[in-house]
Short mmCIF file of C-alpha atoms in Angstrom, two decimals:
data_model
loop_
_atom_site.label_atom_id
_atom_site.label_comp_id
_atom_site.label_asym_id
_atom_site.label_seq_id
_atom_site.Cartn_x
_atom_site.Cartn_y
_atom_site.Cartn_z
CA ARG A 1 36.05 66.53 -24.07
CA ASP A 2 36.87 65.91 -27.83
CA VAL A 3 39.32 68.04 -29.91
CA LEU A 4 36.43 70.40 -30.86
CA GLY A 5 35.64 71.07 -27.23
CA SER A 6 39.35 72.20 -26.52
CA ARG A 7 39.90 75.85 -26.13
CA GLY A 8 41.13 77.15 -29.51
CA LEU A 9 41.11 73.96 -31.48
CA GLY A 10 37.72 74.17 -33.04
CA ASP A 11 38.86 77.32 -35.06
CA VAL A 12 41.51 75.48 -36.76
CA TYR A 13 39.93 72.09 -37.11
CA LYS A 14 39.95 70.80 -40.69
CA ARG A 15 38.18 73.69 -42.24
CA GLN A 16 38.60 72.39 -45.82
CA GLU A 17 37.24 68.94 -45.14
CA ILE A 18 34.14 70.41 -43.15
CA LYS A 19 33.33 72.42 -46.24
CA LEU A 20 33.44 69.40 -48.21
CA ILE A 21 31.13 67.63 -46.21
CA GLN A 22 28.87 70.26 -46.12
CA ARG A 23 28.86 70.79 -49.93
CA THR A 24 28.05 67.11 -50.24
CA GLU A 25 25.10 67.39 -47.77
CA GLU A 26 23.62 70.21 -49.81
CA LYS A 27 23.99 68.16 -52.97
CA SER A 28 22.24 65.29 -51.48
CA LEU A 29 19.09 67.42 -51.06
CA SER A 30 18.41 66.81 -54.70
CA SER A 31 20.11 63.62 -55.57
CA ALA A 32 21.71 60.51 -53.50
CA CYS A 33 25.36 61.01 -52.48
CA PHE A 34 27.61 58.27 -51.43
CA THR A 35 30.88 59.27 -49.59
CA VAL A 36 33.80 57.39 -48.13
CA ILE A 37 36.07 59.01 -45.59
CA MET A 38 39.24 57.17 -44.69
CA GLY A 39 41.77 57.84 -41.78
CA ARG A 40 43.22 56.09 -38.87
CA ARG A 41 41.44 55.69 -35.72
CA ARG A 42 41.58 58.53 -33.31
CA VAL A 43 42.25 61.08 -36.18
CA GLY A 44 38.79 62.55 -35.70
CA LYS A 45 36.47 61.31 -38.43
CA THR A 46 33.61 61.22 -36.35
CA THR A 47 34.12 64.56 -34.57
CA LEU A 48 34.72 66.00 -38.11
CA LEU A 49 31.27 64.67 -39.20
CA ARG A 50 29.39 65.93 -36.10
CA LYS A 51 31.00 69.27 -36.53
CA ALA A 52 30.06 69.50 -40.20
CA LEU A 53 26.46 68.27 -39.70
CA GLU A 54 25.59 70.44 -36.60
CA GLY A 55 21.99 71.25 -36.87
CA LYS A 56 21.25 68.62 -39.60
CA ARG A 57 19.21 65.51 -39.33
CA TYR A 58 21.45 62.47 -39.29
CA ILE A 59 21.88 58.96 -37.99
CA TYR A 60 25.23 57.37 -36.84
CA LEU A 61 25.66 53.59 -36.89
CA PHE A 62 28.83 51.89 -35.56
CA VAL A 63 29.81 48.52 -36.98
CA SER A 64 31.04 46.29 -34.05
CA ARG A 65 32.49 42.92 -34.75
CA THR A 66 29.67 41.04 -33.33
CA ASN A 67 26.77 38.82 -34.68
CA GLU A 68 24.87 40.25 -37.29
CA ALA A 69 21.31 39.66 -35.44
CA LEU A 70 22.97 41.67 -32.39
CA LEU A 71 24.20 44.32 -34.61
CA CYS A 72 20.82 44.77 -36.22
CA ASP A 73 19.21 45.02 -32.90
CA ALA A 74 21.49 47.96 -31.84
CA PHE A 75 20.80 49.70 -35.24
CA LYS A 76 17.01 49.15 -34.86
CA LYS A 77 16.95 51.07 -31.66
CA GLU A 78 19.08 53.84 -33.04
CA ILE A 79 16.94 54.10 -36.23
CA MET A 80 13.71 54.23 -34.47
CA ASN A 81 14.99 56.85 -31.89
CA LYS A 82 16.60 59.20 -34.20
CA LEU A 83 14.36 58.92 -37.31
CA SER A 84 11.08 57.92 -35.64
CA ILE A 85 10.74 55.08 -38.37
CA PRO A 86 8.57 52.39 -37.00
CA ILE A 87 10.35 48.87 -37.34
CA TYR A 88 8.31 45.77 -36.42
CA GLY A 89 9.68 42.58 -35.34
CA ASN A 90 13.27 41.93 -34.96
CA PRO A 91 15.26 42.29 -38.08
CA THR A 92 18.36 39.93 -38.13
CA ARG A 93 19.79 41.07 -41.64
CA PHE A 94 21.37 44.33 -42.14
CA VAL A 95 20.04 44.37 -45.66
CA ASP A 96 16.53 44.58 -44.45
CA LEU A 97 17.40 47.66 -42.21
CA PHE A 98 19.18 49.25 -45.21
CA GLU A 99 16.39 48.74 -47.54
CA LEU A 100 14.08 50.50 -45.09
CA LEU A 101 16.52 53.44 -44.74
CA MET A 102 16.69 53.71 -48.55
CA GLN A 103 12.86 53.61 -48.94
CA TYR A 104 12.62 56.43 -46.15
CA ALA A 105 15.18 58.38 -48.07
CA SER A 106 12.57 58.59 -51.08
CA ARG A 107 10.27 60.46 -48.68
CA GLU A 108 12.42 62.41 -46.39
CA HIS A 109 16.26 63.62 -46.52
CA PHE A 110 18.69 62.56 -44.09
CA THR A 111 22.46 61.58 -43.56
CA LEU A 112 23.28 58.08 -42.96
CA ILE A 113 26.78 57.54 -41.24
CA ILE A 114 28.25 54.08 -40.91
CA ASP A 115 31.59 53.91 -39.11
CA GLU A 116 34.14 51.24 -39.34
CA PHE A 117 32.51 49.98 -42.42
CA GLN A 118 35.32 47.60 -43.53
CA ASP A 119 34.24 45.44 -40.30
CA PHE A 120 31.04 44.43 -42.14
CA ASP A 121 33.39 41.83 -43.76
CA ARG A 122 33.71 40.26 -40.21
CA VAL A 123 30.05 40.30 -39.41
CA ASN A 124 28.78 39.08 -42.81
CA PRO A 125 30.77 39.61 -46.21
CA SER A 126 27.78 39.60 -48.15
CA ILE A 127 26.58 42.84 -46.73
CA PHE A 128 28.64 44.75 -49.41
CA SER A 129 26.55 42.98 -52.16
CA ASP A 130 23.48 43.81 -50.43
CA ILE A 131 24.33 47.32 -49.93
CA GLN A 132 25.13 47.49 -53.80
CA ASN A 133 21.88 45.88 -54.85
CA ILE A 134 19.73 48.00 -52.66
CA TRP A 135 21.70 51.23 -53.55
CA ASP A 136 21.33 50.57 -57.25
CA GLN A 137 17.56 50.03 -56.75
CA TYR A 138 16.74 53.16 -54.82
CA SER A 139 19.49 55.67 -55.32
CA SER A 140 17.92 57.31 -58.36
CA GLN A 141 14.84 58.42 -56.35
CA ALA A 142 16.46 58.73 -52.76
CA LYS A 143 17.64 61.96 -51.19
CA ILE A 144 20.16 60.52 -48.88
CA ASN A 145 23.85 61.61 -47.64
CA PHE A 146 25.20 58.24 -47.27
CA VAL A 147 28.72 58.66 -45.47
CA VAL A 148 30.91 55.54 -44.69
CA CYS A 149 33.95 55.63 -42.52
CA GLY A 150 36.91 53.30 -42.27
CA SER A 151 40.12 53.13 -40.12
CA ILE A 152 41.95 50.53 -42.24
CA TYR A 153 42.99 52.29 -45.45
CA SER A 154 44.02 49.12 -47.68
CA LEU A 155 40.57 47.35 -46.79
CA MET A 156 38.53 50.29 -47.53
CA ARG A 157 40.46 50.90 -50.55
CA GLN A 158 39.87 47.42 -51.79
CA ILE A 159 36.21 47.53 -51.02
CA PHE A 160 35.64 50.61 -53.18
CA GLU A 161 38.48 50.48 -55.67
CA ASP A 162 38.98 46.90 -56.69
CA HIS A 163 36.75 46.30 -59.81
CA LYS A 164 35.78 42.90 -58.72
CA GLU A 165 34.15 44.17 -55.57
CA PRO A 166 30.38 44.95 -55.38
CA LEU A 167 30.69 48.43 -54.47
CA PHE A 168 33.25 49.43 -57.15
CA GLY A 169 32.22 52.55 -58.99
CA ARG A 170 29.33 53.45 -56.54
CA LEU A 171 31.00 56.36 -54.65
CA THR A 172 30.32 60.04 -55.52
CA SER A 173 33.16 61.20 -53.46
CA LYS A 174 35.89 60.10 -51.28
CA PHE A 175 38.84 61.62 -49.22
CA ILE A 176 41.35 60.64 -46.58
CA LEU A 177 41.50 62.45 -43.21
CA LYS A 178 45.02 62.97 -42.33
CA PRO A 179 46.48 64.20 -38.94
CA PHE A 180 47.02 67.98 -38.19
CA LYS A 181 49.65 69.56 -40.49
CA THR A 182 52.71 71.13 -38.91
CA SER A 183 51.15 74.47 -39.50
CA VAL A 184 48.05 73.55 -37.34
CA LEU A 185 50.09 72.14 -34.54
CA ILE A 186 51.99 75.51 -34.46
CA GLU A 187 48.56 77.38 -34.36
CA ILE A 188 47.40 75.28 -31.49
CA MET A 189 50.46 75.76 -29.46
CA GLN A 190 50.28 79.53 -30.17
CA GLU A 191 46.69 79.40 -28.76
CA HIS A 192 47.31 77.39 -25.69
CA ASN A 193 50.95 78.48 -24.78
CA PRO A 194 51.94 81.72 -26.25
CA THR A 195 55.47 81.23 -24.71
CA PHE A 196 56.05 77.78 -26.23
CA THR A 197 59.37 76.72 -27.20
CA PRO A 198 60.52 74.74 -30.34
CA GLU A 199 61.19 71.84 -27.84
CA ASP A 200 57.67 71.92 -26.89
CA LEU A 201 56.46 71.85 -30.39
CA LEU A 202 58.87 69.02 -31.23
CA CYS A 203 57.38 66.96 -28.39
CA LEU A 204 53.62 67.65 -29.32
CA TYR A 205 54.73 66.38 -32.89
CA THR A 206 56.70 63.52 -31.74
CA LEU A 207 54.06 62.22 -29.43
CA THR A 208 50.81 62.67 -31.35
CA GLY A 209 51.94 63.18 -34.99
CA GLY A 210 49.09 65.56 -35.22
CA VAL A 211 46.43 62.96 -34.53
CA ALA A 212 43.21 64.88 -33.11
CA LYS A 213 42.48 62.65 -30.15
CA TYR A 214 46.10 62.82 -28.79
CA VAL A 215 46.43 66.35 -29.26
CA SER A 216 43.22 67.04 -27.30
CA LEU A 217 43.91 64.96 -24.55
CA LEU A 218 47.33 66.99 -23.99
CA MET A 219 45.83 70.31 -24.52
CA ASP A 220 42.93 69.40 -22.17
CA ALA A 221 45.06 68.18 -19.45
CA GLY A 222 47.16 71.33 -19.58
CA ALA A 223 50.22 69.69 -20.90
CA PHE A 224 51.77 72.52 -22.95
CA THR A 225 55.41 71.76 -22.51
CA LYS A 226 57.67 69.02 -23.26
CA ASP A 227 58.13 67.84 -19.62
CA SER A 228 54.45 68.19 -18.86
CA MET A 229 53.51 66.13 -21.88
CA ILE A 230 55.86 63.33 -21.00
CA ASP A 231 54.41 63.52 -17.43
CA PHE A 232 50.81 63.25 -18.74
CA LEU A 233 51.75 60.28 -20.81
CA THR A 234 53.24 58.19 -17.92
CA GLN A 235 50.84 58.96 -15.15
CA PRO A 236 49.01 56.09 -13.89
CA ASP A 237 45.53 56.82 -15.33
CA SER A 238 46.83 57.94 -18.66
CA PRO A 239 44.75 56.38 -21.42
CA LEU A 240 47.87 56.53 -23.76
CA LEU A 241 49.73 53.70 -21.80
CA THR A 242 47.39 51.29 -23.07
CA GLU A 243 46.64 52.78 -26.51
CA GLY A 244 48.67 50.58 -28.80
CA LYS A 245 47.17 47.32 -27.18
CA ASP A 246 43.68 48.85 -27.28
CA MET A 247 44.08 49.75 -31.10
CA LEU A 248 45.89 46.61 -32.37
CA ILE A 249 45.57 43.33 -30.48
CA GLN A 250 41.99 42.65 -31.66
CA GLU A 251 43.31 43.46 -35.28
CA PHE A 252 46.04 40.79 -35.14
CA GLY A 253 44.38 37.98 -33.24
CA ARG A 254 46.54 35.12 -32.08
CA ASP A 255 49.54 36.33 -33.98
CA TYR A 256 49.67 39.68 -32.11
CA SER A 257 52.86 38.97 -30.18
CA THR A 258 54.93 38.44 -33.42
CA TYR A 259 53.44 41.48 -35.10
CA PHE A 260 54.10 43.59 -31.88
CA SER A 261 57.83 42.21 -31.96
CA VAL A 262 58.24 43.39 -35.57
CA LEU A 263 56.65 46.74 -34.76
CA GLN A 264 59.09 47.10 -31.70
CA LEU A 265 62.10 46.33 -33.77
CA ILE A 266 61.18 48.78 -36.49
CA ALA A 267 60.28 51.59 -33.91
CA SER A 268 63.91 50.89 -32.24
CA GLY A 269 65.60 51.32 -35.48
CA ASN A 270 65.91 47.92 -36.94
CA THR A 271 64.45 48.85 -40.31
CA ARG A 272 65.95 46.16 -42.61
CA GLN A 273 64.13 42.77 -42.94
CA SER A 274 67.31 40.99 -42.54
CA GLU A 275 67.99 42.77 -39.08
CA ILE A 276 64.36 41.77 -38.16
CA ASP A 277 64.63 38.26 -39.25
CA SER A 278 67.87 37.62 -37.35
CA ILE A 279 66.36 38.84 -34.08
CA ILE A 280 63.04 37.15 -34.06
CA GLY A 281 64.57 34.15 -35.51
CA LYS A 282 62.20 33.51 -38.42
CA ASN A 283 61.20 35.07 -41.81
CA SER A 284 59.43 38.32 -41.07
CA GLY A 285 58.27 38.85 -44.92
CA PRO A 286 54.92 37.74 -44.48
CA TYR A 287 54.25 39.93 -41.26
CA LEU A 288 55.91 42.96 -43.02
CA LYS A 289 53.75 42.42 -45.98
CA ASN A 290 50.53 42.21 -43.79
CA LEU A 291 51.45 45.20 -41.86
CA SER A 292 52.03 47.25 -44.96
CA GLU A 293 49.26 45.97 -47.24
CA ASP A 294 46.41 44.83 -44.76
CA TYR A 295 46.86 47.15 -41.86
CA SER A 296 48.75 50.16 -43.36
CA LEU A 297 51.07 50.48 -40.28
CA ILE A 298 54.36 50.35 -41.94
CA GLN A 299 55.61 51.49 -45.15
CA ARG A 300 58.44 50.95 -47.43
CA GLN A 301 61.24 53.60 -47.67
CA LEU A 302 63.36 53.83 -50.46
CA PRO A 303 66.34 56.35 -51.03
CA LEU A 304 65.12 59.56 -53.09
CA LEU A 305 65.39 58.83 -56.68
CA ALA A 306 66.21 55.07 -56.16
CA LYS A 307 66.11 52.84 -59.31
CA PRO A 308 63.17 50.71 -59.76
CA GLY A 309 63.62 47.13 -58.02
CA THR A 310 66.36 48.26 -55.72
CA ARG A 311 66.73 46.21 -52.53
CA ASN A 312 68.07 49.10 -50.64
CA LEU A 313 64.76 49.60 -48.70
CA ARG A 314 63.82 50.24 -45.05
CA TRP A 315 60.67 49.76 -43.32
CA PHE A 316 59.31 52.53 -41.00
CA MET A 317 56.24 53.38 -39.20
CA SER A 318 54.42 56.55 -40.49
CA ASP A 319 52.52 56.94 -37.29
CA ASN A 320 54.30 59.05 -34.61
CA PHE A 321 52.33 57.91 -31.75
CA LEU A 322 52.36 54.24 -32.48
CA ASN A 323 56.31 54.55 -33.16
CA PHE A 324 56.73 56.02 -29.70
CA TRP A 325 54.66 53.53 -28.09
CA PHE A 326 56.44 50.51 -29.35
CA ARG A 327 59.73 52.24 -28.65
CA PHE A 328 59.00 53.36 -25.07
CA ILE A 329 55.93 51.84 -23.78
CA TYR A 330 55.39 48.46 -25.06
CA PRO A 331 58.91 47.17 -24.21
CA HIS A 332 58.36 48.21 -20.43
CA GLN A 333 54.91 46.38 -19.74
CA SER A 334 56.30 44.69 -16.75
CA ALA A 335 57.23 48.08 -15.16
CA ILE A 336 53.80 49.41 -15.77
CA GLU A 337 52.25 46.40 -14.26
CA LEU A 338 54.29 46.98 -11.33
CA GLU A 339 53.29 50.63 -11.19
CA LYS A 340 56.74 51.81 -11.81
CA TYR A 341 55.49 55.01 -13.63
CA SER A 342 58.27 57.50 -12.26
CA GLN A 343 60.91 55.13 -13.46
CA LEU A 344 59.31 54.95 -17.02
CA ASN A 345 59.05 58.75 -16.88
CA GLU A 346 62.84 59.10 -16.21
CA TYR A 347 63.76 56.45 -18.73
CA ILE A 348 61.74 58.41 -21.63
CA LYS A 349 63.20 61.70 -20.49
CA SER A 350 66.89 60.37 -20.48
CA HIS A 351 66.41 58.87 -24.06
CA TYR A 352 64.20 61.72 -25.43
CA VAL A 353 66.87 63.86 -26.90
CA GLN A 354 68.28 61.11 -29.18
CA TYR A 355 64.83 59.85 -30.13
CA SER A 356 63.41 63.39 -30.85
CA GLY A 357 66.53 64.02 -33.17
CA TRP A 358 65.27 61.44 -35.42
CA MET A 359 61.61 62.66 -35.25
CA LEU A 360 63.06 66.18 -35.92
CA GLU A 361 63.98 64.98 -39.39
CA ARG A 362 60.69 63.58 -40.11
CA TYR A 363 59.15 66.91 -38.98
CA PHE A 364 61.19 69.04 -41.53
CA ARG A 365 60.35 66.43 -44.22
CA GLU A 366 56.79 67.17 -43.48
CA ARG A 367 57.39 70.94 -42.85
CA VAL A 368 59.14 71.52 -46.33
CA ALA A 369 56.67 69.39 -48.23
CA GLU A 370 53.94 71.67 -46.77
CA THR A 371 55.56 75.08 -47.18
CA MET A 372 58.09 74.73 -49.98
CA ASN A 373 57.46 74.67 -53.73
CA VAL A 374 58.61 71.05 -54.23
CA THR A 375 57.44 67.90 -56.03
CA GLN A 376 59.43 65.42 -53.97
CA VAL A 377 60.69 64.95 -50.54
CA GLY A 378 62.69 62.34 -48.94
CA ASN A 379 66.11 61.31 -47.71
CA TYR A 380 69.10 59.40 -49.02
CA TRP A 381 71.50 56.49 -47.93
CA ASN A 382 73.53 54.11 -50.00
CA THR A 383 73.79 50.59 -49.64
CA LYS A 384 76.79 50.53 -47.35
CA ARG A 385 75.31 53.55 -45.21
CA GLU A 386 78.60 55.45 -45.85
CA ASN A 387 76.38 58.47 -47.17
CA GLU A 388 73.46 59.40 -45.49
CA ILE A 389 71.31 62.63 -46.02
CA ASP A 390 68.62 63.74 -43.87
CA LEU A 391 66.41 65.69 -46.24
CA ILE A 392 66.28 66.14 -49.88
CA ALA A 393 63.66 68.32 -51.43
CA LEU A 394 63.31 68.42 -55.41
CA ASN A 395 61.22 70.50 -57.71
CA ASP A 396 60.87 68.44 -61.00
CA PHE A 397 59.54 71.43 -62.87
CA GLU A 398 62.35 73.91 -62.08
CA LYS A 399 64.93 71.16 -61.70
CA SER A 400 65.91 72.86 -58.42
CA GLY A 401 66.35 71.12 -54.83
CA VAL A 402 67.46 71.75 -51.31
CA VAL A 403 69.77 69.32 -49.34
CA ALA A 404 69.56 69.48 -45.75
CA GLU A 405 71.31 68.33 -42.66
CA VAL A 406 69.05 68.28 -39.64
CA LYS A 407 70.25 68.59 -36.11
CA ARG A 408 68.69 69.68 -32.78
CA ASN A 409 71.69 71.99 -32.05
CA PRO A 410 72.66 74.33 -35.14
CA ASN A 411 76.14 74.47 -33.91
CA LYS A 412 76.49 70.80 -34.85
CA ILE A 413 75.60 71.22 -38.47
CA ASN A 414 78.84 70.41 -40.40
CA TYR A 415 78.32 72.24 -43.95
CA THR A 416 81.60 70.68 -45.20
CA VAL A 417 80.68 67.25 -44.51
CA LEU A 418 77.11 67.97 -46.16
CA ALA A 419 78.98 69.46 -49.39
CA GLU A 420 80.86 66.03 -49.45
CA LYS A 421 77.93 63.98 -49.15
CA ILE A 422 76.08 66.19 -51.90
CA ALA A 423 79.12 65.54 -54.32
CA ASN A 424 78.81 61.75 -53.64
CA LEU A 425 75.21 61.48 -54.63
CA PRO A 426 74.26 59.18 -57.69
CA LYS A 427 74.35 60.85 -61.06
CA GLU A 428 70.30 60.94 -60.99
CA PHE A 429 70.80 64.27 -58.97
CA THR A 430 73.22 66.09 -61.22
CA GLN A 431 70.14 67.19 -63.45
CA TYR A 432 69.07 69.40 -60.42
CA ASN A 433 70.49 72.57 -59.05
CA LEU A 434 71.17 71.74 -55.66
CA VAL A 435 71.71 74.26 -52.48
CA GLN A 436 72.50 72.98 -49.18
CA LYS A 437 70.93 74.07 -45.83
CA GLY A 438 70.91 73.39 -42.37
CA LEU A 439 67.85 72.85 -40.21
CA SER A 440 67.49 72.90 -36.43
CA LEU A 441 65.12 73.39 -33.58
CA GLU A 442 65.42 77.29 -34.21
CA ASP A 443 63.87 76.66 -37.85
CA MET A 444 60.68 74.73 -36.86
CA MET A 445 58.29 77.60 -37.25
CA LYS A 446 59.83 78.87 -40.39
#
């Protein structure tokens, strides 16, 4: 079952986004609408659309990386089956099918969903120009809700936001579908395991990052506690053991081993390019650039209020699951091939406390951004790593802020040391009225 089939998850699933899609669908009854939805794979784009369009007339087309003629053959069967449109012959160009659909939309209203839209570039790059020409020709009289989805944010952004691209300026709406927020994860845990502990919530966040598919897998398996979640992840038939490879090897092609090595190093705490270069024995710059700009898998991280142009940057993976996979699963492929699942389970559990302490910092940065009246949230470190602060949240309007130390155990929070760290912050922070705070497992639901 998908996440909407899980007990309790349907009630909390993306209410706002569902309303947006339904509003656009109603608008398309009188005028053509063109919407783009972006979000990483498994975040629930397709499930969201199916939920929002329940009872409505729609057709779903998935762009696989195959020959255009083969793709058109699959699309032809789906169109004839769902819309009962007669299609004669064997169309080999997508433009012919798209024109047929737009002509049909001049007579009948329906929703057209095209998933993994960015992969048309690998099928035939001219398809984007074809779509633009047909859309411009027919959209004024068509009653169509045209929705395209993409899982590679940077490529989708280029297709629709680069003024040199044919589809620039054609959208009527767009939004990015993000993983569940911390408040939703809390709600899900309350529904499935009313006696859950902060440790259980932290593990759910650590393993899934709020990605709908992963949350669904755990909840449907009855994995509601920290240990049962890790047990599910490491069982022989767990789909998550191969998830990183399944998602990324095809993306990276022949260079995948170098990309995987870079991601493994970042997940293990080697976050500076100099560190990565010295370990892999070559310049990682082009790989870091591609992972950031082309694949949206890593991001630059600068100390909060850092001056423009600073070189004091780190790389990090914003995706919790992939960070976990490259930290614990990918380095132990040989153990998995030898079916040493229990040893892998023991290894993860023995290193979990240290790893989850770092994830707790990330959790609180998200939680504070979600629940507090702030305009900037981040952390701070100086070039010599002598002054590192886990969390700083600022309100630029009120010139106020919170500086926090994050520890799993509240008894290990040292407020004297934290005060010294605050005193040694750069002068840019003196314009804010800063208060110190300690955050631990006990504060996760506040």
